[in-house]
Short mmCIF file of N, CA and C in Angstrom, two decimals:
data_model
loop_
_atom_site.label_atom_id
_atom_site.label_comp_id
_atom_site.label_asym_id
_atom_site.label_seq_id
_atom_site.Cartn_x
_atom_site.Cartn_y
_atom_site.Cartn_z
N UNK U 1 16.40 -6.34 -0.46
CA UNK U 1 16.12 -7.19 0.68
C UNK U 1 14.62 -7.42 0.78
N UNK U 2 14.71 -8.29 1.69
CA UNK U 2 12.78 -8.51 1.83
C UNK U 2 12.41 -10.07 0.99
N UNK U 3 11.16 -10.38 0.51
CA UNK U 3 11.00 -11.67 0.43
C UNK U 3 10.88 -12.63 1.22
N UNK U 4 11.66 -12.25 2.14
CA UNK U 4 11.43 -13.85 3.17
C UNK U 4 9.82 -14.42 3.43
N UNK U 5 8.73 -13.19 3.69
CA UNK U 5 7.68 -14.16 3.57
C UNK U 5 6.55 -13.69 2.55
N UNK U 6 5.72 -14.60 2.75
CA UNK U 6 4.44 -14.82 1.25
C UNK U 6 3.98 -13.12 1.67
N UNK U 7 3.29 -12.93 0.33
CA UNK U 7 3.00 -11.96 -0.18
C UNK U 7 1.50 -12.29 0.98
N UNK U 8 0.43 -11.05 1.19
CA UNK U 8 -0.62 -11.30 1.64
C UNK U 8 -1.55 -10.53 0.78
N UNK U 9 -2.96 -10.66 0.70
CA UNK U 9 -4.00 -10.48 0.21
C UNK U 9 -4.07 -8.55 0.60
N UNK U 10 -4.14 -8.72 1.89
CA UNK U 10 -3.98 -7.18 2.36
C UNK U 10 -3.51 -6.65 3.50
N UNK U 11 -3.37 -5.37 4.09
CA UNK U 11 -2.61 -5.50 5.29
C UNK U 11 -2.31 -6.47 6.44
N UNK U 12 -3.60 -6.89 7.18
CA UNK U 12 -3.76 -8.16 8.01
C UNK U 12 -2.88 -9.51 7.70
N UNK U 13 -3.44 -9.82 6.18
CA UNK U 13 -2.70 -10.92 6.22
C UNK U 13 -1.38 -10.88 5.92
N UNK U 14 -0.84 -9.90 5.13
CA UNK U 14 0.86 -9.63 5.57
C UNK U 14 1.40 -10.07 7.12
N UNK U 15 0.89 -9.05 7.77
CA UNK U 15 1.15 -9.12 9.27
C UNK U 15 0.97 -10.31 9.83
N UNK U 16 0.07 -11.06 9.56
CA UNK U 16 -0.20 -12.47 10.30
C UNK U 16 1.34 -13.08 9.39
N UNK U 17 2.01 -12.73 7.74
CA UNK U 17 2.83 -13.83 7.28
C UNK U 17 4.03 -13.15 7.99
N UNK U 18 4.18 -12.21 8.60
CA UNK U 18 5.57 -11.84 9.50
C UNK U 18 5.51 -12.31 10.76
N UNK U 19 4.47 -12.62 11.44
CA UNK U 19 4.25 -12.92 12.77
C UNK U 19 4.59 -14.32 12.66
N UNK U 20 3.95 -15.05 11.54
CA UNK U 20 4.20 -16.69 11.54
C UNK U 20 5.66 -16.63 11.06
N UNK U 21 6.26 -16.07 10.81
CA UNK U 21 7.70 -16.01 10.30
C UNK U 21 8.98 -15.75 11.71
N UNK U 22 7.83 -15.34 12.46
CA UNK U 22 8.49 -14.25 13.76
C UNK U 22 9.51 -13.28 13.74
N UNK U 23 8.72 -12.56 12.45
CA UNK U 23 9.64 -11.08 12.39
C UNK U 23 8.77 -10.32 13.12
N UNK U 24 7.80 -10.25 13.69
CA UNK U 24 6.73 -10.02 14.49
C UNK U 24 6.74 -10.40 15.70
N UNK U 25 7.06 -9.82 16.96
CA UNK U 25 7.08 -11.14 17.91
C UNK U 25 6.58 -10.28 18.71
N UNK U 26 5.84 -9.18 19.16
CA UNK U 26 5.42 -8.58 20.39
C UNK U 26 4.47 -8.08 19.84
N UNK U 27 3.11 -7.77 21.20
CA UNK U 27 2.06 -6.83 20.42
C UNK U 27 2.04 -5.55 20.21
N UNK U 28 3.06 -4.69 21.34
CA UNK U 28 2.99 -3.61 20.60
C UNK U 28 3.48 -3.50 19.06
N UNK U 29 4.44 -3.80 18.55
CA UNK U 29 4.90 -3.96 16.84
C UNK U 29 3.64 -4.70 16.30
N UNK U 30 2.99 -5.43 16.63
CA UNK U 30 2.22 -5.29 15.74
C UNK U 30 0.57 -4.76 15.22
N UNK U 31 0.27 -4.31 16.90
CA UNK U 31 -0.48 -3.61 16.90
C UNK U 31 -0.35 -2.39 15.90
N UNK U 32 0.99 -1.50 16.00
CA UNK U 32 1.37 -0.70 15.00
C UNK U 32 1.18 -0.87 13.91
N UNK U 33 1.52 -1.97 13.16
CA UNK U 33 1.57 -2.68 11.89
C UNK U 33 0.30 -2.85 11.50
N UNK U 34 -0.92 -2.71 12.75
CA UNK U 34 -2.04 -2.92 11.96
C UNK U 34 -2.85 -2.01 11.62
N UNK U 35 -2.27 -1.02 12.85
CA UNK U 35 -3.04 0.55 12.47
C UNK U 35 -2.58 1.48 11.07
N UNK U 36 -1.59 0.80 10.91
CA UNK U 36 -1.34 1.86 9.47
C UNK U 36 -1.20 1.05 8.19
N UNK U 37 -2.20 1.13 7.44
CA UNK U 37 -2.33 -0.14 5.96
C UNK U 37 -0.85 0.22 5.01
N UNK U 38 -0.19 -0.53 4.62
CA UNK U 38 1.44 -0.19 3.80
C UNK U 38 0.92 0.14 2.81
N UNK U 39 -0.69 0.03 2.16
CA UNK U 39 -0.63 0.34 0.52
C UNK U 39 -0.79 1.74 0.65
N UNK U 40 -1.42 2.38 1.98
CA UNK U 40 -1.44 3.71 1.54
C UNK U 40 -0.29 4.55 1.53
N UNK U 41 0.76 3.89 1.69
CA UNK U 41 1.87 4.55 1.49
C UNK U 41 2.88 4.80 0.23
N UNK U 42 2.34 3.78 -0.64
CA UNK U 42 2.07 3.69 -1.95
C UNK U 42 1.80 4.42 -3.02
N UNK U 43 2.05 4.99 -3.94
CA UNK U 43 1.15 5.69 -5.01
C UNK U 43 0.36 4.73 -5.67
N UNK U 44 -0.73 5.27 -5.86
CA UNK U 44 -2.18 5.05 -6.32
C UNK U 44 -1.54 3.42 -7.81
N UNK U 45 -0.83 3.84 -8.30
CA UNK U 45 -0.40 2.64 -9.95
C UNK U 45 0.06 1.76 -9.00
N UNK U 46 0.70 1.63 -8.01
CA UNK U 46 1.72 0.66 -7.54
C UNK U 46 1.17 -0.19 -6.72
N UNK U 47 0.22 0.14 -5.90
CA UNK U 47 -0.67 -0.44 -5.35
C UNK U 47 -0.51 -1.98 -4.74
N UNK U 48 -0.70 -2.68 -6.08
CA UNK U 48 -0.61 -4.06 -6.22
C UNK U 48 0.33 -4.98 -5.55
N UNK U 49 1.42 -4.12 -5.74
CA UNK U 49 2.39 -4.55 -4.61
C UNK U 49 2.48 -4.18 -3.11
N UNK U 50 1.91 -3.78 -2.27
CA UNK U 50 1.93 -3.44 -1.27
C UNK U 50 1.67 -4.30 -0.12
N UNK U 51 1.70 -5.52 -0.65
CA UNK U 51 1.36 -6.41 0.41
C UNK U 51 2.22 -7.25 0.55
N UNK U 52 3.49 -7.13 -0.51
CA UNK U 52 4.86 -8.69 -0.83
C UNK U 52 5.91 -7.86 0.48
N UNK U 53 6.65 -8.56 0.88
CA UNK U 53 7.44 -8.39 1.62
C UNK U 53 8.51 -8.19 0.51
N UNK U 54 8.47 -6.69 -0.05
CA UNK U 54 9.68 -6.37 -0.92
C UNK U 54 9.72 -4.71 -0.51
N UNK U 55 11.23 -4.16 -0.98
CA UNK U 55 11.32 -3.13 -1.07
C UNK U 55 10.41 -2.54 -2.00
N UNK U 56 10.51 -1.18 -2.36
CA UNK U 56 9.84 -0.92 -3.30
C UNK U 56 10.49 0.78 -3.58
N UNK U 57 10.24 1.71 -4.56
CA UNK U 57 11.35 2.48 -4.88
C UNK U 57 10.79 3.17 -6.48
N UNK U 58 10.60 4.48 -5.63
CA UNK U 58 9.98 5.52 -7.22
C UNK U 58 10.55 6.54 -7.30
N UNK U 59 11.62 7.04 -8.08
CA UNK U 59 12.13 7.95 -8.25
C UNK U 59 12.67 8.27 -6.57
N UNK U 60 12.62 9.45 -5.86
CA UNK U 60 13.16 9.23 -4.32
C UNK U 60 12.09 8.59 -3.41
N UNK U 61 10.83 8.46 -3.97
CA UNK U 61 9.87 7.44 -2.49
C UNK U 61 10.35 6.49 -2.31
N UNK U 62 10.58 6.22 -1.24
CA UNK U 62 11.34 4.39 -1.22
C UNK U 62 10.61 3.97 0.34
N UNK U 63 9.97 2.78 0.15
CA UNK U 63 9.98 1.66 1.33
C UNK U 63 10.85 0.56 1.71
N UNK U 64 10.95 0.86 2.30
CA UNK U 64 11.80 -0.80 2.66
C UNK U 64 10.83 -2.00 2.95
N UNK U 65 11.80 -2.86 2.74
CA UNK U 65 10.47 -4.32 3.29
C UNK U 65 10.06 -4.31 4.51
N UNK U 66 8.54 -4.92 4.36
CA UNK U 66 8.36 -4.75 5.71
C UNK U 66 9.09 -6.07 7.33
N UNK U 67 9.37 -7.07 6.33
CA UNK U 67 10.77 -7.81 7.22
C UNK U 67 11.37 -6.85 7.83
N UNK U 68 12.57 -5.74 7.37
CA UNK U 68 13.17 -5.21 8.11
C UNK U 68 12.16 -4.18 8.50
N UNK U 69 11.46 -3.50 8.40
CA UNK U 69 10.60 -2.63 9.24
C UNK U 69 10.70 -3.51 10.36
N UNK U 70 9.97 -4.66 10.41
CA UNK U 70 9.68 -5.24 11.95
C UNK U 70 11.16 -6.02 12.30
N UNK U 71 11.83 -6.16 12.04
CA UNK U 71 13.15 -6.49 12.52
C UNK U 71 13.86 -5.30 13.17
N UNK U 72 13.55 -4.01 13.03
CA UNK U 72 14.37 -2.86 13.56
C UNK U 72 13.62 -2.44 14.53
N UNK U 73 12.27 -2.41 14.06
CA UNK U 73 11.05 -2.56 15.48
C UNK U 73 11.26 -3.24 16.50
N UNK U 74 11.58 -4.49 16.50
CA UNK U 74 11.79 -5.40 17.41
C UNK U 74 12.94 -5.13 18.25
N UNK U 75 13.97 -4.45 17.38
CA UNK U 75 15.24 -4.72 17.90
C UNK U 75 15.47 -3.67 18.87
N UNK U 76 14.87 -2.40 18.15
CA UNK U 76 14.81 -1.35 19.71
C UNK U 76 13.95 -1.68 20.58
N UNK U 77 13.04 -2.31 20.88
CA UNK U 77 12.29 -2.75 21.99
C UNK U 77 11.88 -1.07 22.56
N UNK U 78 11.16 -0.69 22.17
CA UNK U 78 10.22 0.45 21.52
C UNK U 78 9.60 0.34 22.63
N UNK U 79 9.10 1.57 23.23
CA UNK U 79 8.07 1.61 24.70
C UNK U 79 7.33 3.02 24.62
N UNK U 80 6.28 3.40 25.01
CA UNK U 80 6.08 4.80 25.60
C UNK U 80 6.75 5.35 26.08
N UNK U 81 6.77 6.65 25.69
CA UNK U 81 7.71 7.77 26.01
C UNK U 81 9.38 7.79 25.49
N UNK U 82 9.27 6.80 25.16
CA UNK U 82 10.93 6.85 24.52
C UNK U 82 11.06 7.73 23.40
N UNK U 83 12.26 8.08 22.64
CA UNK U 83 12.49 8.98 21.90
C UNK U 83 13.21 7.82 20.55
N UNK U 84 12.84 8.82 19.44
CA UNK U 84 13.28 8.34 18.08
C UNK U 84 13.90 9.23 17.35
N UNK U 85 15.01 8.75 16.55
CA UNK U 85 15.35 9.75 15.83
C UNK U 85 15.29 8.95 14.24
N UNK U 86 14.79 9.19 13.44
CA UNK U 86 14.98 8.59 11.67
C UNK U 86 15.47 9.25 10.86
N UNK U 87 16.45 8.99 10.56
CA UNK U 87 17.42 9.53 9.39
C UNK U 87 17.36 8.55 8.02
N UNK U 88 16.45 9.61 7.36
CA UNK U 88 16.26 9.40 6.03
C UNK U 88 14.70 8.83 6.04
N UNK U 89 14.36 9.44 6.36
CA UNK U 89 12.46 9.26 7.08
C UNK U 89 11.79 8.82 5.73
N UNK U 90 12.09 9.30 4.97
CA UNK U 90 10.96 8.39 3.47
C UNK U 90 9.90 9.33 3.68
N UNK U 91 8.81 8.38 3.50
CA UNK U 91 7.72 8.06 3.22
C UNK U 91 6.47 8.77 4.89
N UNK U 92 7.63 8.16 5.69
CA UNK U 92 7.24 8.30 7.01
C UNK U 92 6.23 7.07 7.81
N UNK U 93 6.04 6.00 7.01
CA UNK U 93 5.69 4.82 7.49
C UNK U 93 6.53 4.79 8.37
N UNK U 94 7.39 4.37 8.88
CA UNK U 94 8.35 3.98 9.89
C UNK U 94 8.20 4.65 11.09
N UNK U 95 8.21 5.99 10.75
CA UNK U 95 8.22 6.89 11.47
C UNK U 95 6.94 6.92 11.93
N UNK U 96 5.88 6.52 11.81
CA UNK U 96 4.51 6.36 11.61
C UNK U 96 3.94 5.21 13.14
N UNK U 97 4.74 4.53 12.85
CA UNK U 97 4.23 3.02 13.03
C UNK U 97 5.33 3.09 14.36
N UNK U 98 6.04 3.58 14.65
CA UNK U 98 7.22 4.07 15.86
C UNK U 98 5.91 5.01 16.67
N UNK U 99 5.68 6.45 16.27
CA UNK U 99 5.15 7.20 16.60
C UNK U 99 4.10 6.68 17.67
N UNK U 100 2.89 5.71 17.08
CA UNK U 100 1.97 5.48 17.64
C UNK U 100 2.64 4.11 18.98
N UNK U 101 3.64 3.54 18.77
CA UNK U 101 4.40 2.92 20.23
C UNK U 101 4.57 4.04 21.11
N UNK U 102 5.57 5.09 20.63
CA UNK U 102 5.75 5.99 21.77
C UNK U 102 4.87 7.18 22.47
N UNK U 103 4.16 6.50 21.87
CA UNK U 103 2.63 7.60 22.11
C UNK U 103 2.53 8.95 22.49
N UNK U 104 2.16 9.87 23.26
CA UNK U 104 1.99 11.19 23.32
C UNK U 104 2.87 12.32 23.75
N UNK U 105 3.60 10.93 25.06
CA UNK U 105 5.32 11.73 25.59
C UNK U 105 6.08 11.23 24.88
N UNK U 106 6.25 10.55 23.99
CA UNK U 106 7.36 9.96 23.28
C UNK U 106 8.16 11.55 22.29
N UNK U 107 8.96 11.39 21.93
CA UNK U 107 9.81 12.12 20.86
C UNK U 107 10.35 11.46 19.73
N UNK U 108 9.51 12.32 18.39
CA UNK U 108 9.86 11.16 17.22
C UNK U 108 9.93 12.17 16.15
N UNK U 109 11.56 11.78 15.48
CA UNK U 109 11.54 13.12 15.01
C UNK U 109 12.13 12.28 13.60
N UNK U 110 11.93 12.66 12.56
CA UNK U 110 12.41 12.56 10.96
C UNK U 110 13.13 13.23 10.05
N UNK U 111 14.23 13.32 9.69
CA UNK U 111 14.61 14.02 9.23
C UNK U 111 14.88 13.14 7.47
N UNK U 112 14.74 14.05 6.42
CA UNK U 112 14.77 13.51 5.05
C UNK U 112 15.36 14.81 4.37
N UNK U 113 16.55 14.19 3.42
CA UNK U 113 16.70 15.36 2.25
C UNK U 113 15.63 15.59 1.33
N UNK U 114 14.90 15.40 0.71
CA UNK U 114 14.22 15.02 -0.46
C UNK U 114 13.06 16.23 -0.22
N UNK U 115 12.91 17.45 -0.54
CA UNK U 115 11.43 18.15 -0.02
C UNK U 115 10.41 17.23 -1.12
N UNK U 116 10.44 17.05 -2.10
CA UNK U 116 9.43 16.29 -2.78
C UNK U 116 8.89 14.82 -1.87
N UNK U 117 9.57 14.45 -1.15
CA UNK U 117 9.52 12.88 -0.05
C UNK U 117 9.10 13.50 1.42
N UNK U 118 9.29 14.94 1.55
CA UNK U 118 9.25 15.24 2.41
C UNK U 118 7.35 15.59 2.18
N UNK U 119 7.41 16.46 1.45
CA UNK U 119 5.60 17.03 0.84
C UNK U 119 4.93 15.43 0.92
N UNK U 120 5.59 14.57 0.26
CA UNK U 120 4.46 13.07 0.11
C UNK U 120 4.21 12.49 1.66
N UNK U 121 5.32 12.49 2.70
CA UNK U 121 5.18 12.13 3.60
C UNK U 121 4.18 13.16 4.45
N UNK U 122 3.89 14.49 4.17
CA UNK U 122 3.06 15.13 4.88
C UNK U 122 1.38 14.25 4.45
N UNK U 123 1.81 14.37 3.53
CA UNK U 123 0.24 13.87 2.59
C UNK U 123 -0.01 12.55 3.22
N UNK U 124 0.75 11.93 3.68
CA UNK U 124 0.62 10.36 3.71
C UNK U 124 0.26 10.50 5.69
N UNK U 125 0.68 11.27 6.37
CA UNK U 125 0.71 11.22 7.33
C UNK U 125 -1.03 11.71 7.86
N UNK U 126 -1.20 13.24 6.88
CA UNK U 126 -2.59 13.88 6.76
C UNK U 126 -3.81 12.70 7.11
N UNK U 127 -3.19 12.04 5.76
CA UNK U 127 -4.50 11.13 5.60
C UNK U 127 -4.44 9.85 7.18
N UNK U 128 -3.60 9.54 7.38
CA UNK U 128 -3.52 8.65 8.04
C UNK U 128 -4.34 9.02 9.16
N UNK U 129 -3.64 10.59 9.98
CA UNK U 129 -4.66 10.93 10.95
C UNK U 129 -6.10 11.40 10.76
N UNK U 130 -6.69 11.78 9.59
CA UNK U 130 -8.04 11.62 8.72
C UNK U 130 -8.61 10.54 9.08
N UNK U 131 -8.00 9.80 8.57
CA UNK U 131 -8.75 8.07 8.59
C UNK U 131 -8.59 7.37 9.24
N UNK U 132 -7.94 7.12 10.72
CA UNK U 132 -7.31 6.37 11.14
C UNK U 132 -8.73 6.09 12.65
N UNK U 133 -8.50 4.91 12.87
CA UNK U 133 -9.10 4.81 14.88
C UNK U 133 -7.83 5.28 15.57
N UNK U 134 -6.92 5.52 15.43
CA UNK U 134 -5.84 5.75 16.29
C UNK U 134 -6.04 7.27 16.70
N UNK U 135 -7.11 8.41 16.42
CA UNK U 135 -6.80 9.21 16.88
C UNK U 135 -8.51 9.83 17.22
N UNK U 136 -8.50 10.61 17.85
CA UNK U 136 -10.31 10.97 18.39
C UNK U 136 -10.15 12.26 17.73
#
């Protein structure tokens, strides 16, 4: 799945080709979408693709497109303090980009078989709060 819109240069302009698509339609979703870049969720070779609106899939890391990312975003109508549950958490993008909607009272919880998906998603999460403005 995925494809429906143009590939972008880099995070931003992805997000602007889902918004003009209106798989994007509120600011909290996409405020989310902008705080966390999709390539770093990526391994380092794959890179290149991280900006097409496609799945993508390495041995057990798997993303989904980001179409349905913001189509499932949208569809729970996502608020502070609400609670999440993700079954089959990946990568933890999702879980990621949820997290920072439900902000500090929220409950957001992941669950994944995979401990190898599970270790990458720690790593991926590490860095995020490392590098991120989203956190002081």
């Amino acid at each position: 799945m995925g494809g429906a819109v143009s590939a972008g240069e880099d995070n931003d302009e992805l997000i602007d080709n889902l918004k003009e698509a209106q798989y994007i339609r509120t600011e909290l979703v996409e405020q989310a979408f902008r705080a966390i870049d999709r390539a770093d969720y990526y391994l380092e070779e794959f890179k290149d693709n991280a900006y097409k609106d496609l799945a993508w899939k390495h041995g057990n890391i798997h993303l989904s497109a980001p179409c349905i990312y913001s189509e499932v975003m949208e569809a729970l109508d996502l608020q502070p303090g609400l609670s999440f549950l993700n079954l089959g958490s990946g990568t933890g993008y999702l879980s990621s980009m949820v997290g920072l909607i439900l902000g500090p009272f929220g409950v957001n919880h992941g669950v994944e078989l995979h401990s190898d998906v599970i270790e990458y998603a720690k790593q991926k999460l590490d860095f995020f709060i490392k590098t991120s403005d989203s956190f002081d």
